[in-house]
Tab-separated table of C-alpha atoms and ligand atoms in Angstrom:
chain	number	residue	atom	x	y	z
A	234	MET	CA	0.000	0.000	0.000
A	235	SER	CA	1.497	3.259	-1.051
A	236	GLY	CA	0.966	6.847	-0.028
A	237	GLU	CA	0.454	6.678	3.678
A	238	ARG	CA	1.360	3.032	4.081
A	239	ASP	CA	3.656	3.608	7.028
A	240	CYS	CA	0.820	5.483	8.663
A	241	LEU	CA	-1.523	2.738	7.540
A	242	GLU	CA	0.880	0.223	9.062
A	243	ALA	CA	0.509	2.032	12.331
A	244	SER	CA	-3.026	3.288	12.191
A	245	LYS	CA	-6.135	1.761	13.677
A	246	ALA	CA	-8.253	2.357	10.628
A	247	LEU	CA	-7.660	4.828	7.870
A	248	ASP	CA	-10.464	5.621	5.535
A	249	ILE	CA	-9.925	3.714	2.309
A	250	THR	CA	-11.371	6.397	0.061
A	251	LEU	CA	-8.955	8.859	1.586
A	252	LEU	CA	-6.082	6.427	1.134
A	253	THR	CA	-6.897	6.060	-2.507
A	254	ARG	CA	-6.968	9.825	-2.771
A	255	LEU	CA	-3.608	10.094	-1.058
A	256	ASP	CA	-2.117	7.609	-3.447
A	257	THR	CA	-3.324	9.580	-6.407
A	258	GLN	CA	-1.833	12.747	-5.018
A	259	LEU	CA	1.680	11.467	-5.540
A	260	LEU	CA	3.646	13.253	-8.212
A	261	PRO	CA	3.079	11.885	-11.709
A	262	ARG	CA	5.503	9.013	-12.056
A	263	SER	CA	6.463	9.734	-15.618
A	264	SER	CA	7.684	13.159	-14.560
A	265	MET	CA	9.879	11.619	-11.878
A	266	ARG	CA	11.821	9.131	-13.812
A	267	ALA	CA	14.663	8.649	-16.172
A	268	PRO	CA	13.995	10.987	-19.086
A	269	ALA	CA	14.264	14.037	-16.839
A	270	HIS	CA	17.135	12.472	-14.984
A	271	ARG	CA	18.969	11.690	-18.185
A	272	SER	CA	18.464	15.142	-19.620
A	273	ARG	CA	19.851	16.654	-16.431
A	274	LEU	CA	22.812	14.357	-16.686
A	275	ARG	CA	23.533	15.486	-20.211
A	276	GLN	CA	24.095	19.014	-18.959
A	277	PHE	CA	27.215	17.940	-17.029
A	278	PRO	CA	30.567	17.519	-18.768
A	279	LEU	CA	31.534	13.876	-19.150
A	280	THR	CA	34.690	14.337	-17.095
A	281	PHE	CA	32.609	15.562	-14.168
A	282	VAL	CA	30.381	12.509	-14.382
A	283	LEU	CA	33.384	10.163	-14.596
A	284	LEU	CA	35.108	11.866	-11.688
A	285	THR	CA	31.971	11.637	-9.570
A	286	MET	CA	31.619	7.959	-10.400
A	287	ALA	CA	35.280	7.299	-9.615
A	288	SER	CA	35.115	9.068	-6.282
A	289	SER	CA	31.962	7.214	-5.295
A	290	VAL	CA	33.596	3.869	-6.172
A	291	ALA	CA	36.659	4.908	-4.142
A	292	ALA	CA	34.477	5.874	-1.195
A	293	GLN	CA	32.690	2.546	-1.383
A	294	SER	CA	35.812	0.440	-1.593
A	295	SER	CA	37.486	2.316	1.251
A	296	ASP	CA	35.030	0.703	3.662
A	297	PRO	CA	36.316	-2.825	4.319
A	298	ALA	CA	33.146	-3.869	6.167
A	299	LEU	CA	31.032	-2.841	3.199
A	300	GLU	CA	33.311	-4.684	0.795
A	301	HIS	CA	33.086	-7.725	3.046
A	302	ALA	CA	29.271	-7.447	3.119
A	303	ARG	CA	29.053	-7.258	-0.670
A	304	LYS	CA	31.290	-10.281	-1.108
A	305	LEU	CA	29.279	-12.247	1.426
A	306	LEU	CA	25.998	-11.426	-0.323
A	307	ASN	CA	27.487	-12.598	-3.621
A	308	SER	CA	27.908	-16.038	-2.113
A	309	ALA	CA	24.751	-16.322	0.018
A	310	PRO	CA	21.243	-15.350	-1.089
A	311	LEU	CA	19.668	-12.293	0.522
A	312	ILE	CA	15.903	-12.815	0.882
A	313	ASP	CA	13.743	-9.790	1.687
A	314	GLY	CA	10.441	-10.705	3.316
A	315	HIS	CA	8.255	-7.806	2.250
A	316	ASN	CA	8.040	-5.234	-0.555
A	317	ASP	CA	4.881	-3.434	-1.675
A	318	LEU	CA	5.792	-2.633	-5.280
A	319	PRO	CA	2.702	-4.392	-6.751
A	320	TRP	CA	0.427	-1.948	-4.921
A	321	GLU	CA	2.531	0.978	-6.163
A	322	ILE	CA	1.997	-0.249	-9.712
A	323	ARG	CA	-1.743	-0.569	-9.102
A	324	GLU	CA	-1.967	2.992	-7.818
A	325	ALA	CA	0.366	4.664	-10.336
A	326	LYS	CA	-1.300	7.912	-11.296
A	327	ASP	CA	-0.504	8.087	-15.005
A	328	ALA	CA	-0.979	4.442	-15.915
A	329	PRO	CA	-2.472	2.458	-13.071
A	330	ARG	CA	-1.914	-1.322	-13.193
A	331	ASP	CA	0.385	-0.970	-16.227
A	332	VAL	CA	3.552	-2.925	-15.462
A	333	ALA	CA	5.263	-1.776	-18.680
A	334	ALA	CA	4.634	1.911	-17.946
A	335	TYR	CA	5.919	1.486	-14.392
A	336	ASP	CA	9.347	0.725	-15.759
A	337	ILE	CA	11.573	-0.617	-12.989
A	338	ARG	CA	14.615	-0.683	-15.250
A	339	ARG	CA	14.607	3.064	-14.662
A	340	PRO	CA	14.744	4.943	-11.356
A	341	ALA	CA	11.341	4.441	-9.738
A	342	PRO	CA	9.688	7.032	-7.494
A	343	LYS	CA	9.742	5.012	-4.299
A	344	GLN	CA	12.441	2.717	-2.946
A	345	THR	CA	12.483	-0.153	-5.423
A	346	ASP	CA	13.707	-0.681	-8.967
A	347	LEU	CA	15.947	-3.206	-10.706
A	348	PRO	CA	19.210	-1.211	-10.539
A	349	ARG	CA	18.775	-0.624	-6.817
A	350	LEU	CA	17.749	-4.228	-6.100
A	351	LYS	CA	20.921	-5.297	-7.901
A	352	GLU	CA	23.131	-2.886	-5.994
A	353	GLY	CA	21.395	-4.045	-2.818
A	354	LYS	CA	22.322	-7.675	-3.631
A	355	VAL	CA	18.716	-8.814	-3.223
A	356	ALA	CA	18.524	-12.429	-4.409
A	357	ALA	CA	14.907	-13.194	-3.543
A	358	GLN	CA	11.960	-10.936	-2.875
A	359	PHE	CA	8.586	-11.705	-1.374
A	360	TRP	CA	6.386	-9.261	-3.285
A	361	SER	CA	3.458	-8.320	-1.114
A	362	ILE	CA	0.142	-8.756	-2.882
A	363	TYR	CA	-1.526	-6.601	-0.279
A	364	ILE	CA	-5.186	-5.661	-0.441
A	365	PRO	CA	-6.829	-3.210	1.978
A	366	GLY	CA	-8.944	-4.717	4.723
A	367	GLU	CA	-11.062	-1.602	4.752
A	368	ILE	CA	-12.762	-2.240	1.384
A	369	LYS	CA	-16.495	-1.879	1.897
A	370	ASP	CA	-17.921	-1.549	-1.591
A	371	SER	CA	-16.923	-4.858	-3.200
A	372	GLY	CA	-15.668	-8.307	-2.326
A	373	TYR	CA	-12.007	-8.825	-1.623
A	374	ALA	CA	-11.547	-11.493	-4.298
A	375	ARG	CA	-11.551	-9.090	-7.240
A	376	VAL	CA	-8.854	-6.884	-5.761
A	377	GLN	CA	-6.814	-9.881	-4.593
A	378	LEU	CA	-6.954	-11.500	-8.038
A	379	GLU	CA	-5.968	-8.211	-9.650
A	380	GLN	CA	-2.935	-8.007	-7.357
A	381	PHE	CA	-1.896	-11.539	-8.305
A	382	ASP	CA	-2.271	-10.445	-11.912
A	383	ILE	CA	-0.169	-7.306	-11.488
A	384	ALA	CA	2.600	-9.102	-9.599
A	385	ARG	CA	2.716	-11.990	-12.037
A	386	ARG	CA	2.663	-9.684	-15.076
A	387	MET	CA	5.477	-7.679	-13.503
A	388	ILE	CA	7.575	-10.811	-12.988
A	389	ALA	CA	6.871	-12.000	-16.535
A	390	HIS	CA	7.779	-8.565	-17.955
A	391	TYR	CA	11.460	-8.915	-16.998
A	392	PRO	CA	12.336	-12.525	-17.878
A	393	ASP	CA	16.045	-11.680	-17.932
A	394	ARG	CA	15.917	-10.327	-14.368
A	395	LEU	CA	12.950	-11.822	-12.468
A	396	ALA	CA	11.641	-15.364	-12.116
A	397	LEU	CA	8.545	-16.610	-10.359
A	398	ALA	CA	9.680	-18.739	-7.417
A	399	LEU	CA	7.392	-21.191	-5.651
A	400	THR	CA	9.806	-23.258	-3.580
A	401	ALA	CA	13.046	-23.028	-1.628
A	402	ALA	CA	14.703	-24.942	-4.467
A	403	ASP	CA	13.477	-22.272	-6.920
A	404	ILE	CA	15.170	-19.566	-4.835
A	405	GLU	CA	18.483	-21.414	-4.954
A	406	ARG	CA	18.100	-22.125	-8.680
A	407	ASP	CA	17.434	-18.456	-9.438
A	408	PHE	CA	20.296	-17.282	-7.247
A	409	LYS	CA	22.701	-19.504	-9.203
A	410	ARG	CA	21.482	-18.221	-12.576
A	411	GLY	CA	21.347	-14.576	-11.567
A	412	ARG	CA	17.584	-13.996	-11.521
A	413	LEU	CA	15.764	-12.276	-8.702
A	414	ALA	CA	13.607	-15.075	-7.256
A	415	SER	CA	10.147	-13.552	-6.968
A	416	LEU	CA	7.769	-14.987	-4.409
A	417	LEU	CA	4.244	-13.835	-3.656
A	418	GLY	CA	3.015	-13.098	-0.150
A	419	MET	CA	-0.611	-12.262	0.620
A	420	GLU	CA	-1.113	-9.518	3.158
A	421	GLY	CA	-4.295	-10.061	5.095
A	422	GLY	CA	-6.430	-13.151	5.709
A	423	HIS	CA	-9.516	-11.080	4.935
A	424	ALA	CA	-8.693	-11.950	1.300
A	425	ILE	CA	-9.961	-15.518	1.712
A	426	GLU	CA	-13.415	-14.277	2.776
A	427	ASN	CA	-13.757	-17.111	5.324
A	428	SER	CA	-13.263	-19.728	2.601
A	429	LEU	CA	-10.684	-22.506	2.660
A	430	GLY	CA	-11.426	-23.115	-1.019
A	431	ALA	CA	-10.366	-19.552	-1.751
A	432	LEU	CA	-7.215	-20.097	0.318
A	433	ARG	CA	-6.320	-23.156	-1.750
A	434	SER	CA	-6.982	-21.308	-4.995
A	435	TYR	CA	-4.649	-18.499	-3.935
A	436	TYR	CA	-1.959	-21.075	-3.156
A	437	GLU	CA	-2.382	-22.403	-6.705
A	438	LEU	CA	-1.856	-18.866	-8.036
A	439	GLY	CA	1.487	-18.763	-6.254
A	440	ALA	CA	0.920	-17.352	-2.747
A	441	ARG	CA	3.574	-18.750	-0.426
A	442	TYR	CA	2.734	-16.795	2.690
A	443	MET	CA	-0.295	-15.049	4.095
A	444	THR	CA	-0.365	-12.659	7.043
A	445	LEU	CA	-3.374	-13.928	8.979
A	446	THR	CA	-4.681	-10.351	9.278
A	447	HIS	CA	-3.786	-6.891	8.076
A	448	ASN	CA	-4.891	-3.975	10.250
A	449	VAL	CA	-8.525	-5.033	10.604
A	450	THR	CA	-9.769	-7.733	12.992
A	451	LEU	CA	-11.423	-10.570	11.060
A	452	ASP	CA	-14.228	-12.951	11.903
A	453	TRP	CA	-11.551	-15.439	12.978
A	454	ALA	CA	-8.428	-13.509	14.066
A	455	ASP	CA	-7.529	-10.359	15.992
A	456	ALA	CA	-5.333	-7.738	14.340
A	457	ALA	CA	-2.561	-5.966	16.262
A	458	LEU	CA	-3.974	-2.542	15.424
A	459	ASP	CA	-7.681	-3.202	15.819
A	460	THR	CA	-10.046	-4.124	18.633
A	461	ALA	CA	-9.647	-7.709	19.844
A	462	ARG	CA	-12.842	-9.750	19.467
A	463	HIS	CA	-11.685	-13.334	19.820
A	464	ASP	CA	-8.749	-13.371	22.218
A	465	GLY	CA	-6.673	-14.970	19.475
A	466	LEU	CA	-7.801	-17.388	16.770
A	467	THR	CA	-11.293	-18.872	16.626
A	468	GLU	CA	-11.705	-22.565	15.790
A	469	PHE	CA	-12.030	-21.600	12.127
A	470	GLY	CA	-8.871	-19.492	12.448
A	471	LYS	CA	-7.047	-22.561	13.715
A	472	GLU	CA	-8.390	-24.550	10.760
A	473	VAL	CA	-6.976	-21.865	8.430
A	474	VAL	CA	-3.540	-22.428	10.013
A	475	ARG	CA	-3.903	-26.207	9.660
A	476	GLU	CA	-4.893	-25.872	6.014
A	477	MET	CA	-1.960	-23.531	5.328
A	478	ASN	CA	0.294	-26.183	6.888
A	479	ARG	CA	-1.247	-28.835	4.632
A	480	LEU	CA	-0.727	-26.660	1.559
A	481	GLY	CA	2.815	-25.525	2.401
A	482	MET	CA	1.916	-21.829	2.632
A	483	LEU	CA	3.895	-20.062	5.354
A	484	VAL	CA	1.795	-18.721	8.232
A	485	ASP	CA	2.840	-15.052	8.517
A	486	LEU	CA	2.253	-13.486	11.931
A	487	SER	CA	3.139	-9.892	11.079
A	488	HIS	CA	0.076	-7.683	11.722
A	489	VAL	CA	-1.674	-10.054	14.167
A	490	ALA	CA	-2.286	-9.548	17.892
A	491	PRO	CA	0.059	-11.411	20.293
A	492	SER	CA	-2.848	-13.705	21.248
A	493	VAL	CA	-3.033	-14.818	17.600
A	494	MET	CA	0.756	-15.264	17.465
A	495	SER	CA	0.466	-17.528	20.496
A	496	ASP	CA	-2.501	-19.550	19.183
A	497	ALA	CA	-0.858	-19.963	15.773
A	498	LEU	CA	2.335	-21.226	17.412
A	499	ASN	CA	0.238	-23.739	19.367
A	500	VAL	CA	-1.505	-25.025	16.245
A	501	SER	CA	1.097	-24.754	13.480
A	502	GLU	CA	3.033	-27.897	12.630
A	503	ALA	CA	5.308	-25.920	10.311
A	504	PRO	CA	7.658	-22.995	10.953
A	505	VAL	CA	5.905	-19.608	10.986
A	506	ILE	CA	7.337	-16.303	9.821
A	507	PHE	CA	6.935	-12.635	10.593
A	508	SER	CA	7.553	-11.099	7.159
A	509	HIS	CA	7.993	-7.515	8.430
A	510	SER	CA	8.036	-6.906	12.195
A	511	ALA	CA	10.486	-5.693	14.822
A	512	ALA	CA	11.123	-6.307	18.528
A	513	ARG	CA	8.622	-4.938	21.014
A	514	ALA	CA	11.186	-4.861	23.836
A	515	LEU	CA	13.028	-2.112	21.932
A	516	THR	CA	10.040	-0.245	20.480
A	517	GLU	CA	6.734	-0.508	22.273
A	518	HIS	CA	4.534	-0.717	19.188
A	519	PRO	CA	1.621	-3.156	18.843
A	520	ARG	CA	2.945	-4.317	15.444
A	521	ASN	CA	6.124	-5.623	17.039
A	522	VAL	CA	6.890	-9.077	18.460
A	523	PRO	CA	7.012	-9.495	22.262
A	524	ASP	CA	9.902	-11.374	23.856
A	525	SER	CA	7.497	-14.082	25.083
A	526	ILE	CA	6.770	-14.933	21.439
A	527	LEU	CA	10.402	-14.605	20.313
A	528	ALA	CA	11.325	-17.159	22.978
A	529	ARG	CA	8.995	-19.712	21.386
A	530	LEU	CA	10.588	-19.583	17.937
A	531	PRO	CA	13.375	-22.129	18.491
A	532	LYS	CA	10.820	-24.890	19.098
A	533	ASN	CA	8.749	-23.848	16.082
A	534	GLY	CA	11.681	-23.169	13.740
A	535	GLY	CA	10.226	-19.866	12.564
A	536	VAL	CA	11.836	-16.577	11.533
A	537	VAL	CA	11.240	-12.924	12.455
A	538	MET	CA	12.188	-10.851	9.408
A	539	VAL	CA	13.118	-7.507	10.914
A	540	THR	CA	11.499	-4.560	9.193
A	541	PHE	CA	12.690	-1.011	8.464
A	542	VAL	CA	9.352	0.755	9.206
A	543	PRO	CA	10.522	3.835	11.175
A	544	ALA	CA	7.678	3.738	13.723
A	545	PHE	CA	8.491	0.100	14.520
A	546	VAL	CA	12.258	0.475	14.965
A	547	SER	CA	12.545	3.913	16.619
A	548	PRO	CA	10.778	4.670	19.933
A	549	GLU	CA	10.831	8.374	19.012
A	550	ALA	CA	9.214	7.720	15.647
A	551	ALA	CA	6.680	5.450	17.390
A	552	ALA	CA	5.768	8.206	19.856
A	553	TRP	CA	5.376	10.635	16.959
A	554	ASP	CA	3.169	8.103	15.236
A	555	THR	CA	0.907	7.741	18.270
A	556	GLN	CA	0.524	11.496	18.456
A	557	TYR	CA	-0.196	11.763	14.748
A	558	GLN	CA	-2.848	9.056	14.997
A	559	ARG	CA	-4.493	10.915	17.857
A	560	GLU	CA	-4.651	14.071	15.741
A	561	TRP	CA	-5.878	12.067	12.789
A	562	ASP	CA	-8.740	10.553	14.795
A	563	ARG	CA	-9.687	14.054	15.918
A	564	TRP	CA	-9.747	15.420	12.362
A	565	LYS	CA	-11.778	12.455	11.193
A	566	ALA	CA	-14.315	13.038	13.955
A	567	THR	CA	-14.595	16.788	13.421
A	568	VAL	CA	-13.888	17.449	9.726
A	569	SER	CA	-16.013	15.809	7.046
A	570	ASP	CA	-14.166	17.014	3.935
A	571	THR	CA	-11.345	14.570	3.128
A	572	SER	CA	-9.206	17.161	1.347
A	573	GLU	CA	-9.452	19.405	4.405
A	574	GLN	CA	-8.443	16.418	6.570
A	575	ARG	CA	-5.462	15.968	4.286
A	576	ARG	CA	-4.541	19.637	4.474
A	577	LEU	CA	-4.633	19.531	8.274
A	578	ALA	CA	-2.468	16.402	8.236
A	579	ASP	CA	0.116	18.027	5.947
A	580	GLU	CA	0.142	21.162	8.053
A	581	TRP	CA	0.622	19.158	11.248
A	582	LYS	CA	3.369	17.064	9.714
A	583	SER	CA	5.343	20.071	8.510
A	584	ALA	CA	5.060	21.634	11.977
A	585	HIS	CA	6.020	18.327	13.641
A	586	PRO	CA	8.521	16.430	11.473
A	587	GLN	CA	8.768	12.715	12.250
A	588	PRO	CA	12.008	11.843	14.090
A	589	ARG	CA	14.320	9.819	11.825
A	590	ALA	CA	14.910	6.149	12.533
A	591	THR	CA	18.417	4.897	11.793
A	592	LEU	CA	20.183	1.907	10.292
A	593	LYS	CA	21.804	1.323	13.684
A	594	GLN	CA	18.361	0.987	15.282
A	595	VAL	CA	17.416	-1.652	12.712
A	596	ALA	CA	20.655	-3.467	13.574
A	597	ASP	CA	19.699	-3.229	17.272
A	598	HIS	CA	16.376	-4.966	16.551
A	599	ILE	CA	18.155	-7.700	14.597
A	600	GLU	CA	20.532	-8.229	17.517
A	601	HIS	CA	17.655	-8.315	19.989
A	602	VAL	CA	15.849	-11.020	18.009
A	603	ARG	CA	19.137	-12.924	17.843
A	604	GLN	CA	19.587	-12.572	21.589
A	605	VAL	CA	16.100	-13.772	22.568
A	606	ALA	CA	15.094	-16.148	19.750
A	607	GLY	CA	18.557	-17.149	18.563
A	608	VAL	CA	20.544	-16.549	15.398
A	609	ASP	CA	18.580	-19.270	13.586
A	610	HIS	CA	15.372	-17.245	13.833
A	611	VAL	CA	16.150	-13.816	12.432
A	612	GLY	CA	15.816	-12.462	8.896
A	613	ILE	CA	15.101	-9.239	7.004
A	614	GLY	CA	11.753	-7.821	5.786
A	615	SER	CA	12.232	-4.243	4.636
A	616	ASP	CA	8.665	-3.131	3.754
A	617	PHE	CA	10.157	-0.939	1.023
A	618	ASP	CA	7.488	0.709	-1.141
A	619	GLY	CA	5.066	0.288	1.762
A	620	ILE	CA	6.696	3.169	3.640
A	621	ASP	CA	7.045	6.853	2.857
A	622	THR	CA	9.740	7.572	5.411
A	623	VAL	CA	12.866	5.454	5.697
A	624	PRO	CA	15.618	5.010	8.271
A	625	GLU	CA	18.752	7.056	7.806
A	626	GLY	CA	21.201	4.764	6.036
A	627	LEU	CA	18.500	2.432	4.676
A	628	GLU	CA	16.903	4.745	2.168
A	629	ASP	CA	16.102	2.229	-0.549
A	630	ALA	CA	16.626	-1.283	-1.889
A	631	SER	CA	20.278	-0.572	-2.715
A	632	LYS	CA	21.252	-0.233	0.947
A	633	PHE	CA	21.054	-3.789	2.314
A	634	PRO	CA	24.866	-4.277	2.195
A	635	GLN	CA	25.247	-1.259	4.508
A	636	LEU	CA	23.144	-3.055	7.122
A	637	PHE	CA	25.340	-6.144	6.832
A	638	ALA	CA	28.439	-3.930	7.089
A	639	GLU	CA	27.125	-2.552	10.380
A	640	LEU	CA	26.674	-6.083	11.734
A	641	ILE	CA	30.169	-7.026	10.529
A	642	ARG	CA	31.519	-4.061	12.507
A	643	ARG	CA	29.578	-5.418	15.504
A	644	GLY	CA	31.415	-8.728	15.202
A	645	TRP	CA	28.916	-10.972	13.417
A	646	SER	CA	30.454	-14.077	11.829
A	647	ASP	CA	29.975	-14.898	8.152
A	648	ALA	CA	28.040	-18.025	9.106
A	649	ASP	CA	25.561	-16.003	11.171
A	650	LEU	CA	25.227	-13.297	8.512
A	651	LYS	CA	24.341	-15.960	5.950
A	652	LYS	CA	21.590	-17.241	8.221
A	653	LEU	CA	20.244	-13.714	8.607
A	654	ALA	CA	20.447	-13.010	4.879
A	655	GLY	CA	18.394	-15.954	3.716
A	656	GLY	CA	19.550	-19.207	5.275
A	657	ASN	CA	16.945	-19.089	8.012
A	658	LEU	CA	14.075	-18.309	5.651
A	659	LEU	CA	15.155	-21.075	3.291
A	660	ARG	CA	15.165	-23.512	6.208
A	661	ALA	CA	11.688	-22.366	7.330
A	662	LEU	CA	10.281	-22.635	3.798
A	663	ARG	CA	11.786	-26.103	3.387
A	664	GLY	CA	10.252	-27.013	6.734
A	665	ALA	CA	6.833	-25.849	5.526
A	666	GLU	CA	7.262	-27.827	2.321
A	667	ALA	CA	8.226	-30.994	4.216
A	668	THR	CA	5.295	-30.568	6.613
A	669	ALA	CA	2.919	-30.189	3.670
A	670	ALA	CA	4.272	-33.315	1.984
A	671	ARG	CA	3.788	-35.263	5.208
A	672	LEU	CA	0.286	-33.945	5.940
A	673	GLN	CA	-0.943	-34.467	2.395
A	674	LYS	CA	-0.355	-38.193	2.799
A	675	THR	CA	-2.955	-38.435	5.534
A	676	ARG	CA	-5.139	-35.343	5.379
A	677	GLN	CA	-7.651	-34.347	2.726
A	678	PRO	CA	-8.329	-30.685	1.878
A	679	SER	CA	-10.492	-29.271	4.654
A	680	THR	CA	-14.118	-28.629	3.764
A	681	LYS	CA	-14.918	-27.065	7.121
A	682	THR	CA	-16.831	-23.776	7.199
A	683	ILE	CA	-16.733	-20.925	9.667
A	684	GLU	CA	-20.389	-21.545	10.482
A	685	GLU	CA	-19.644	-25.171	11.363
A	686	LEU	CA	-16.651	-24.350	13.536
A	687	ASP	CA	-17.539	-21.018	15.104
A	688	GLY	CA	-21.342	-21.168	15.051
A	689	VAL	CA	-23.131	-17.895	14.516
A	690	ARG	CA	-20.481	-15.439	13.459
A	691	PRO	CA	-20.051	-12.278	15.508
A	692	LYS	CA	-20.810	-9.232	13.368
A	693	ALA	CA	-18.040	-6.728	12.682
B	10	ZN	ZN1	2.277	-4.638	6.411
């Protein structure tokens, strides 16, 4: 989700019509990309350009930790757990949903394009096929199917650079042949509309993880940022986890309430993931993972992929976020015109700039997860293109090696860095695949319904 996604990440409930408006208020993409950039470049003498390039190469190679990080990531796949580019393409102002027009060979307006992914040494990317949980005017299936379509068309559009990946073996195959392994992750269990048949169909379309909720509490699971109604997972919610285990789709616990994390860990026979979360002990934000849950990961085999969302990694940014949400709720309650709400928000933001998060804070979260859960249970999930503000030092998809350089300076071993980069996620995905193969021998696809398992459904 673009526009105010970091605010959406943190908000209780933003109005979807307003969000759509915000997205369309972004600068026209075509005016932000390469043609203008190239014409500017032409105005400089060639020697200046060459000198600038040479000095930037010299600056890069003068940092031994960074050189070390780059070398390491050439030999071990870096897997990023969460990137919202497909929603950016959907919402592009000039040519919405047009993967050719949103040309990621050129500099893209947000944090992700092919040159930066390459510089960032990203070997595999879970592309989020997010859909808003706040949709009221149509079913979720249409939007979810359209997001599968956009993501899959995007992958197919760059056959020399991207490849659809469905398994851990695919990731390793693509890494060897120099393609960015592209996996699909659904963001929000609302997409299945209480249907295990829909869940299975989405698996067939390529979904390899699903966050059980987004920001809205469902009929069967409580969201971290919404009112709790079930104290965790309902019986149907548990059946969803069991069916995901049977399919081999990773159960993603980013966005859910701690009670759901706990219930899912009780039920899941396969490793779970958190595709983009941070540590609650360092930043008291409801989207983050408490130590009590981190401590349970060794038994489960799961992975927390530490995110770069400023409000999740910086206590100061989190406090700012809380204050902003309070103001936002007030404007929503008192001002009916959405453009006036937006104007008030802009005015407030320019008077109260959000404190910057930093790369070092992200490294602190990674080290905290390592300390409590263990080095076998930590990974990386940037949330690039889902955020409008970025940590200092982690501005875009080209910056991953800088994060590894920081950990090298903190004394991390190559073996541990490889686990963080992708080794742990590969192990978890293989674990999910093995669990599925085992369960499919004895268990048929579930035909249970929410009415059967939960009785009369509570109304939202
Ligand atoms: Zn998210």
